[in-house]
PDB file of C-alpha atoms in Angstrom:
ATOM      1  CA  UNK A 203      -0.069   0.045   0.006  1.00 39.00           C
ATOM      2  CA  UNK A 204       2.832   2.401   0.814  1.00 45.00           C
ATOM      3  CA  UNK A 205       4.490   1.781  -2.621  1.00 50.00           C
ATOM      4  CA  UNK A 206       1.192   2.634  -4.202  1.00 47.00           C
ATOM      5  CA  UNK A 207       0.683   5.877  -2.329  1.00 49.00           C
ATOM      6  CA  UNK A 208       4.377   6.739  -3.138  1.00 51.00           C
ATOM      7  CA  UNK A 209       3.800   6.070  -6.833  1.00 55.00           C
ATOM      8  CA  UNK A 210       0.792   8.269  -7.157  1.00 58.00           C
ATOM      9  CA  UNK A 211       1.054  11.232  -9.440  1.00 62.00           C
ATOM     10  CA  UNK A 212      -0.139  13.490  -6.626  1.00 62.00           C
ATOM     11  CA  UNK A 213       3.435  13.296  -5.187  1.00 72.00           C
ATOM     12  CA  UNK A 214       5.157  14.203  -8.470  1.00 80.00           C
ATOM     13  CA  UNK A 215       6.545  17.776  -8.181  1.00 81.00           C
ATOM     14  CA  UNK A 216       4.695  19.858 -10.793  1.00 82.00           C
ATOM     15  CA  UNK A 217       3.846  23.145  -8.859  1.00 87.00           C
ATOM     16  CA  UNK A 218       5.751  25.588  -6.871  1.00 90.00           C
ATOM     17  CA  UNK A 219       4.344  28.010  -4.232  1.00 93.00           C
ATOM     18  CA  UNK A 220       6.554  30.814  -2.877  1.00 95.00           C
ATOM     19  CA  UNK A 221       5.910  33.098   0.005  1.00 95.00           C
ATOM     20  CA  UNK A 222       8.322  35.841   1.152  1.00 93.00           C
ATOM     21  CA  UNK A 223       9.380  37.245  -2.120  1.00 92.00           C
ATOM     22  CA  UNK A 224      10.433  40.990  -2.173  1.00 92.00           C
ATOM     23  CA  UNK A 225      13.993  41.034  -3.679  1.00 94.00           C
ATOM     24  CA  UNK A 226      14.411  37.595  -4.802  1.00 94.00           C
ATOM     25  CA  UNK A 227      13.613  36.798  -8.588  1.00 92.00           C
ATOM     26  CA  UNK A 228      11.067  33.965  -8.722  1.00 92.00           C
ATOM     27  CA  UNK A 229      12.971  32.432 -11.644  1.00 94.00           C
ATOM     28  CA  UNK A 230      15.949  32.006  -9.444  1.00 95.00           C
ATOM     29  CA  UNK A 231      13.797  30.151  -6.850  1.00 95.00           C
ATOM     30  CA  UNK A 232      12.506  27.816  -9.698  1.00 93.00           C
ATOM     31  CA  UNK A 233      15.874  27.293 -11.036  1.00 94.00           C
ATOM     32  CA  UNK A 234      17.394  26.337  -7.678  1.00 93.00           C
ATOM     33  CA  UNK A 235      14.612  23.443  -7.359  1.00 91.00           C
ATOM     34  CA  UNK A 236      14.728  22.479 -11.029  1.00 88.00           C
ATOM     35  CA  UNK A 237      16.695  19.310 -10.294  1.00 87.00           C
ATOM     36  CA  UNK A 238      13.745  17.720  -8.626  1.00 86.00           C
ATOM     37  CA  UNK A 239      11.005  18.927 -11.160  1.00 82.00           C
ATOM     38  CA  UNK A 240       8.786  15.930 -11.986  1.00 80.00           C
ATOM     39  CA  UNK A 241      10.443  13.815  -9.082  1.00 82.00           C
ATOM     40  CA  UNK A 242       8.328  11.776  -6.632  1.00 82.00           C
ATOM     41  CA  UNK A 243       7.974  13.957  -3.402  1.00 80.00           C
ATOM     42  CA  UNK A 244       6.940  11.042  -1.401  1.00 79.00           C
ATOM     43  CA  UNK A 245       9.951  10.829   1.147  1.00 77.00           C
ATOM     44  CA  UNK A 246      11.928  13.607  -0.440  1.00 83.00           C
ATOM     45  CA  UNK A 247      14.400  15.155   1.601  1.00 88.00           C
ATOM     46  CA  UNK A 248      14.037  18.879   1.504  1.00 91.00           C
ATOM     47  CA  UNK A 249      17.366  19.816   3.283  1.00 94.00           C
ATOM     48  CA  UNK A 250      19.412  19.933   0.152  1.00 93.00           C
ATOM     49  CA  UNK A 251      16.780  22.064  -1.388  1.00 94.00           C
ATOM     50  CA  UNK A 252      16.863  24.562   1.569  1.00 96.00           C
ATOM     51  CA  UNK A 253      20.665  24.491   1.251  1.00 96.00           C
ATOM     52  CA  UNK A 254      20.334  25.276  -2.570  1.00 95.00           C
ATOM     53  CA  UNK A 255      17.924  28.218  -1.761  1.00 96.00           C
ATOM     54  CA  UNK A 256      20.156  29.619   0.764  1.00 95.00           C
ATOM     55  CA  UNK A 257      22.996  30.052  -1.512  1.00 95.00           C
ATOM     56  CA  UNK A 258      20.835  32.735  -3.423  1.00 96.00           C
ATOM     57  CA  UNK A 259      22.305  36.259  -2.398  1.00 96.00           C
ATOM     58  CA  UNK A 260      19.002  37.566  -1.317  1.00 96.00           C
ATOM     59  CA  UNK A 261      17.922  34.753   0.980  1.00 96.00           C
ATOM     60  CA  UNK A 262      18.702  34.542   4.622  1.00 95.00           C
ATOM     61  CA  UNK A 263      16.664  31.496   5.468  1.00 96.00           C
ATOM     62  CA  UNK A 264      14.481  29.109   3.589  1.00 97.00           C
ATOM     63  CA  UNK A 265      11.756  26.523   4.390  1.00 96.00           C
ATOM     64  CA  UNK A 266      10.627  23.898   1.951  1.00 95.00           C
ATOM     65  CA  UNK A 267       7.480  21.974   2.508  1.00 92.00           C
ATOM     66  CA  UNK A 268       5.786  19.295   0.335  1.00 87.00           C
ATOM     67  CA  UNK A 269       2.007  19.835   0.039  1.00 86.00           C
ATOM     68  CA  UNK A 270      -0.592  17.787  -1.903  1.00 80.00           C
ATOM     69  CA  UNK A 271      -1.246  17.773  -4.869  1.00 82.00           C
ATOM     70  CA  UNK A 272       2.232  17.928  -6.602  1.00 85.00           C
ATOM     71  CA  UNK A 273       3.252  21.088  -4.856  1.00 88.00           C
ATOM     72  CA  UNK A 274       6.463  22.453  -3.291  1.00 89.00           C
ATOM     73  CA  UNK A 275       5.976  25.154  -0.864  1.00 93.00           C
ATOM     74  CA  UNK A 276       8.761  27.596  -0.215  1.00 96.00           C
ATOM     75  CA  UNK A 277       8.838  29.989   2.533  1.00 97.00           C
ATOM     76  CA  UNK A 278      11.765  32.612   2.204  1.00 97.00           C
ATOM     77  CA  UNK A 279      13.151  35.062   4.996  1.00 97.00           C
ATOM     78  CA  UNK A 280      15.294  37.638   2.818  1.00 96.00           C
ATOM     79  CA  UNK A 281      17.991  39.659   3.894  1.00 96.00           C
ATOM     80  CA  UNK A 282      16.873  43.307   5.035  1.00 95.00           C
ATOM     81  CA  UNK A 283      18.215  46.175   3.457  1.00 96.00           C
ATOM     82  CA  UNK A 284      19.607  49.228   5.396  1.00 96.00           C
ATOM     83  CA  UNK A 285      21.044  51.176   2.663  1.00 96.00           C
ATOM     84  CA  UNK A 286      21.147  51.680  -1.214  1.00 97.00           C
ATOM     85  CA  UNK A 287      24.715  51.587  -2.320  1.00 98.00           C
ATOM     86  CA  UNK A 288      25.067  53.391  -5.588  1.00 97.00           C
ATOM     87  CA  UNK A 289      28.105  53.140  -7.823  1.00 97.00           C
ATOM     88  CA  UNK A 290      27.701  55.110 -10.942  1.00 95.00           C
ATOM     89  CA  UNK A 291      24.312  53.837 -12.609  1.00 94.00           C
ATOM     90  CA  UNK A 292      24.368  50.839 -10.606  1.00 96.00           C
ATOM     91  CA  UNK A 293      22.654  50.491  -7.271  1.00 96.00           C
ATOM     92  CA  UNK A 294      22.761  47.647  -4.618  1.00 97.00           C
ATOM     93  CA  UNK A 295      20.808  46.690  -1.686  1.00 97.00           C
ATOM     94  CA  UNK A 296      22.992  46.489   1.479  1.00 97.00           C
ATOM     95  CA  UNK A 297      22.228  44.845   4.654  1.00 97.00           C
ATOM     96  CA  UNK A 298      23.468  45.514   8.133  1.00 95.00           C
ATOM     97  CA  UNK A 299      26.536  43.276   7.716  1.00 95.00           C
ATOM     98  CA  UNK A 300      27.453  45.155   4.532  1.00 97.00           C
ATOM     99  CA  UNK A 301      26.628  42.474   2.157  1.00 96.00           C
ATOM    100  CA  UNK A 302      25.482  43.668  -1.295  1.00 97.00           C
ATOM    101  CA  UNK A 303      22.766  41.206  -1.945  1.00 97.00           C
ATOM    102  CA  UNK A 304      20.670  42.670  -4.665  1.00 96.00           C
ATOM    103  CA  UNK A 305      21.196  44.676  -7.814  1.00 95.00           C
ATOM    104  CA  UNK A 306      18.266  47.354  -8.367  1.00 94.00           C
ATOM    105  CA  UNK A 307      16.574  48.124 -11.682  1.00 89.00           C
ATOM    106  CA  UNK A 308      15.011  51.525 -12.449  1.00 85.00           C
ATOM    107  CA  UNK A 309      11.982  50.649 -10.358  1.00 86.00           C
ATOM    108  CA  UNK A 310      12.533  50.206  -6.676  1.00 86.00           C
ATOM    109  CA  UNK A 311      10.664  47.459  -4.965  1.00 87.00           C
ATOM    110  CA  UNK A 312       8.320  48.533  -2.114  1.00 85.00           C
ATOM    111  CA  UNK A 313      10.830  47.196   0.466  1.00 86.00           C
ATOM    112  CA  UNK A 314      13.566  49.488  -0.782  1.00 91.00           C
ATOM    113  CA  UNK A 315      11.506  52.635  -1.183  1.00 87.00           C
ATOM    114  CA  UNK A 316      12.664  55.353   1.307  1.00 89.00           C
ATOM    115  CA  UNK A 317      16.035  53.709   2.044  1.00 94.00           C
ATOM    116  CA  UNK A 318      18.813  56.167   2.349  1.00 94.00           C
ATOM    117  CA  UNK A 319      21.478  56.219  -0.669  1.00 95.00           C
ATOM    118  CA  UNK A 320      25.121  56.435  -0.487  1.00 98.00           C
ATOM    119  CA  UNK A 321      26.719  57.591  -3.660  1.00 97.00           C
ATOM    120  CA  UNK A 322      30.199  55.929  -3.712  1.00 98.00           C
ATOM    121  CA  UNK A 323      32.301  57.754  -6.149  1.00 97.00           C
ATOM    122  CA  UNK A 324      35.642  56.081  -5.665  1.00 98.00           C
ATOM    123  CA  UNK A 325      37.564  54.535  -8.361  1.00 98.00           C
ATOM    124  CA  UNK A 326      38.047  51.132  -6.570  1.00 96.00           C
ATOM    125  CA  UNK A 327      34.318  50.790  -6.034  1.00 97.00           C
ATOM    126  CA  UNK A 328      33.739  50.219  -9.754  1.00 95.00           C
ATOM    127  CA  UNK A 329      34.652  46.649  -8.802  1.00 94.00           C
ATOM    128  CA  UNK A 330      31.653  46.156  -6.375  1.00 96.00           C
ATOM    129  CA  UNK A 331      29.062  43.817  -7.271  1.00 96.00           C
ATOM    130  CA  UNK A 332      26.294  41.553  -5.605  1.00 96.00           C
ATOM    131  CA  UNK A 333      27.921  39.029  -3.197  1.00 92.00           C
ATOM    132  CA  UNK A 334      30.657  41.381  -2.212  1.00 96.00           C
ATOM    133  CA  UNK A 335      30.735  42.916   1.234  1.00 96.00           C
ATOM    134  CA  UNK A 336      31.393  46.735   2.225  1.00 97.00           C
ATOM    135  CA  UNK A 337      34.407  47.622   4.412  1.00 96.00           C
ATOM    136  CA  UNK A 338      33.131  47.474   8.101  1.00 97.00           C
ATOM    137  CA  UNK A 339      34.372  51.034   8.784  1.00 98.00           C
ATOM    138  CA  UNK A 340      32.779  52.448   5.593  1.00 98.00           C
ATOM    139  CA  UNK A 341      29.399  50.724   6.401  1.00 98.00           C
ATOM    140  CA  UNK A 342      29.439  52.262   9.915  1.00 98.00           C
ATOM    141  CA  UNK A 343      30.137  55.749   8.632  1.00 98.00           C
ATOM    142  CA  UNK A 344      27.672  55.483   5.978  1.00 98.00           C
ATOM    143  CA  UNK A 345      25.083  54.062   8.220  1.00 97.00           C
ATOM    144  CA  UNK A 346      25.590  56.899  10.724  1.00 97.00           C
ATOM    145  CA  UNK A 347      25.463  59.698   8.282  1.00 98.00           C
ATOM    146  CA  UNK A 348      22.689  58.374   6.097  1.00 96.00           C
ATOM    147  CA  UNK A 349      20.467  58.371   9.190  1.00 95.00           C
ATOM    148  CA  UNK A 350      20.752  62.135   9.542  1.00 97.00           C
ATOM    149  CA  UNK A 351      17.815  64.374   8.557  1.00 96.00           C
ATOM    150  CA  UNK A 352      18.056  68.131   7.934  1.00 97.00           C
ATOM    151  CA  UNK A 353      16.780  68.922  11.576  1.00 96.00           C
ATOM    152  CA  UNK A 354      19.714  66.970  12.967  1.00 97.00           C
ATOM    153  CA  UNK A 355      22.095  69.758  11.620  1.00 96.00           C
ATOM    154  CA  UNK A 356      19.597  72.640  11.992  1.00 95.00           C
ATOM    155  CA  UNK A 357      19.235  72.867   8.249  1.00 96.00           C
ATOM    156  CA  UNK A 358      16.194  73.976   6.143  1.00 94.00           C
ATOM    157  CA  UNK A 359      17.228  71.774   3.129  1.00 95.00           C
ATOM    158  CA  UNK A 360      14.705  69.405   1.811  1.00 94.00           C
ATOM    159  CA  UNK A 361      16.851  66.329   2.478  1.00 95.00           C
ATOM    160  CA  UNK A 362      20.394  65.390   2.907  1.00 97.00           C
ATOM    161  CA  UNK A 363      22.663  62.949   0.829  1.00 96.00           C
ATOM    162  CA  UNK A 364      25.824  61.018   1.715  1.00 98.00           C
ATOM    163  CA  UNK A 365      28.809  60.724  -0.872  1.00 98.00           C
ATOM    164  CA  UNK A 366      32.134  59.315  -0.672  1.00 98.00           C
ATOM    165  CA  UNK A 367      35.071  60.047  -2.820  1.00 98.00           C
ATOM    166  CA  UNK A 368      38.846  59.353  -3.196  1.00 98.00           C
ATOM    167  CA  UNK A 369      39.680  63.053  -2.518  1.00 97.00           C
ATOM    168  CA  UNK A 370      37.664  63.781   0.655  1.00 97.00           C
ATOM    169  CA  UNK A 371      36.097  60.683   1.997  1.00 98.00           C
ATOM    170  CA  UNK A 372      32.628  60.970   3.359  1.00 98.00           C
ATOM    171  CA  UNK A 373      30.466  64.089   2.558  1.00 98.00           C
ATOM    172  CA  UNK A 374      27.149  65.186   3.496  1.00 98.00           C
ATOM    173  CA  UNK A 375      25.360  67.329   0.931  1.00 96.00           C
ATOM    174  CA  UNK A 376      22.093  69.181   0.837  1.00 95.00           C
ATOM    175  CA  UNK A 377      19.290  68.138  -1.839  1.00 89.00           C
ATOM    176  CA  UNK A 378      18.530  70.196  -3.721  1.00 90.00           C
ATOM    177  CA  UNK A 379      22.340  71.317  -3.761  1.00 90.00           C
ATOM    178  CA  UNK A 380      23.292  74.059  -1.383  1.00 93.00           C
ATOM    179  CA  UNK A 381      26.161  73.325   1.112  1.00 96.00           C
ATOM    180  CA  UNK A 382      28.507  70.376   1.614  1.00 97.00           C
ATOM    181  CA  UNK A 383      30.144  69.142   4.644  1.00 97.00           C
ATOM    182  CA  UNK A 384      33.359  67.067   4.230  1.00 97.00           C
ATOM    183  CA  UNK A 385      33.374  64.605   7.055  1.00 97.00           C
ATOM    184  CA  UNK A 386      36.648  62.989   5.875  1.00 97.00           C
ATOM    185  CA  UNK A 387      38.232  59.485   6.022  1.00 97.00           C
ATOM    186  CA  UNK A 388      37.753  56.929   8.866  1.00 97.00           C
ATOM    187  CA  UNK A 389      39.897  53.983  10.063  1.00 96.00           C
ATOM    188  CA  UNK A 390      39.478  51.281  12.555  1.00 96.00           C
ATOM    189  CA  UNK A 391      41.587  53.002  15.332  1.00 93.00           C
ATOM    190  CA  UNK A 392      43.269  56.247  14.296  1.00 90.00           C
ATOM    191  CA  UNK A 393      40.321  58.220  13.092  1.00 94.00           C
ATOM    192  CA  UNK A 394      37.287  56.342  14.068  1.00 96.00           C
ATOM    193  CA  UNK A 395      33.669  56.795  13.245  1.00 97.00           C
ATOM    194  CA  UNK A 396      33.214  57.900  17.057  1.00 96.00           C
ATOM    195  CA  UNK A 397      34.142  61.268  15.675  1.00 96.00           C
ATOM    196  CA  UNK A 398      30.613  61.600  13.779  1.00 97.00           C
ATOM    197  CA  UNK A 399      28.383  62.748  16.631  1.00 96.00           C
ATOM    198  CA  UNK A 400      30.824  65.518  17.574  1.00 95.00           C
ATOM    199  CA  UNK A 401      31.207  66.535  13.866  1.00 96.00           C
ATOM    200  CA  UNK A 402      27.538  66.465  13.579  1.00 97.00           C
ATOM    201  CA  UNK A 403      27.219  68.938  16.695  1.00 95.00           C
ATOM    202  CA  UNK A 404      30.021  71.150  15.231  1.00 95.00           C
ATOM    203  CA  UNK A 405      28.273  71.301  11.812  1.00 96.00           C
ATOM    204  CA  UNK A 406      24.999  72.328  13.511  1.00 96.00           C
ATOM    205  CA  UNK A 407      26.705  75.176  15.481  1.00 94.00           C
ATOM    206  CA  UNK A 408      28.338  76.231  12.160  1.00 94.00           C
ATOM    207  CA  UNK A 409      25.019  76.361  10.261  1.00 95.00           C
ATOM    208  CA  UNK A 410      23.090  78.105  13.150  1.00 94.00           C
ATOM    209  CA  UNK A 411      21.701  81.340  11.651  1.00 91.00           C
ATOM    210  CA  UNK A 412      24.006  81.503   8.882  1.00 93.00           C
ATOM    211  CA  UNK A 413      23.215  78.458   6.440  1.00 93.00           C
ATOM    212  CA  UNK A 414      22.651  80.619   3.308  1.00 92.00           C
ATOM    213  CA  UNK A 415      26.349  81.856   3.663  1.00 92.00           C
ATOM    214  CA  UNK A 416      27.725  78.360   4.009  1.00 93.00           C
ATOM    215  CA  UNK A 417      29.090  76.567   0.762  1.00 95.00           C
ATOM    216  CA  UNK A 418      31.533  73.934   2.134  1.00 95.00           C
ATOM    217  CA  UNK A 419      33.051  73.035   5.287  1.00 95.00           C
ATOM    218  CA  UNK A 420      35.759  70.604   6.128  1.00 95.00           C
ATOM    219  CA  UNK A 421      35.081  69.079   9.615  1.00 95.00           C
ATOM    220  CA  UNK A 422      38.797  68.363  10.561  1.00 85.00           C
ATOM    221  CA  UNK A 423      37.568  66.913  14.157  1.00 79.00           C
ATOM    222  CA  UNK A 424      34.896  67.359  16.685  1.00 76.00           C
ATOM    223  CA  UNK A 425      35.890  70.703  17.436  1.00 75.00           C
ATOM    224  CA  UNK A 426      37.909  72.138  14.417  1.00 71.00           C
ATOM    225  CA  UNK A 427      37.354  72.806  10.940  1.00 69.00           C
ATOM    226  CA  UNK A 428      39.365  73.661   7.665  1.00 64.00           C
ATOM    227  CA  UNK A 429      38.664  75.891   4.929  1.00 54.00           C
TER     228      UNK A 429
END
């Protein structure tokens, strides 16, 4: 009797149900499971299928269940983006570990709308791609600066943007363009991102009552400026 049930076509994988898709291409999920298409699902081990799904750059965790008739049901827990990292015309989603896990097209998916954008103009960053990881100090600086809103620095600008360049390191800029503030380069020990809150306070004091006169300021430390 068991052999008869196992041989039933109701157990032959013919349909895929996927829940939790936001950044993952449905075709990539189907391709990851293509090896068992048409196979009998009776007694199928789902562990290898889960392992294959978790190799997808967007997927943090996957669950696979067999459902009748002839269905594999996949539930995905995707990586959660905290930033959009822009390099030229390319844009990537970055998670809290600095992993670049998805490339974005011209239309932002709902889960990415409203995320802060970091415009990386450094020459070496041309080599960044999905599955690469951001430097931890860069990620820390970018996350701190990208969380700022105009009120945090006493600005009347519509919004703020973050850039990073070979010449100046991290820069905070108003949108639409007005003033720019050079926050500079950070290192793990000599010039750490712990400077940033003090630099923000200094910038706020410099802008107070004279934002229209400020074009560019270089925040050398928490207490000093250049230029």
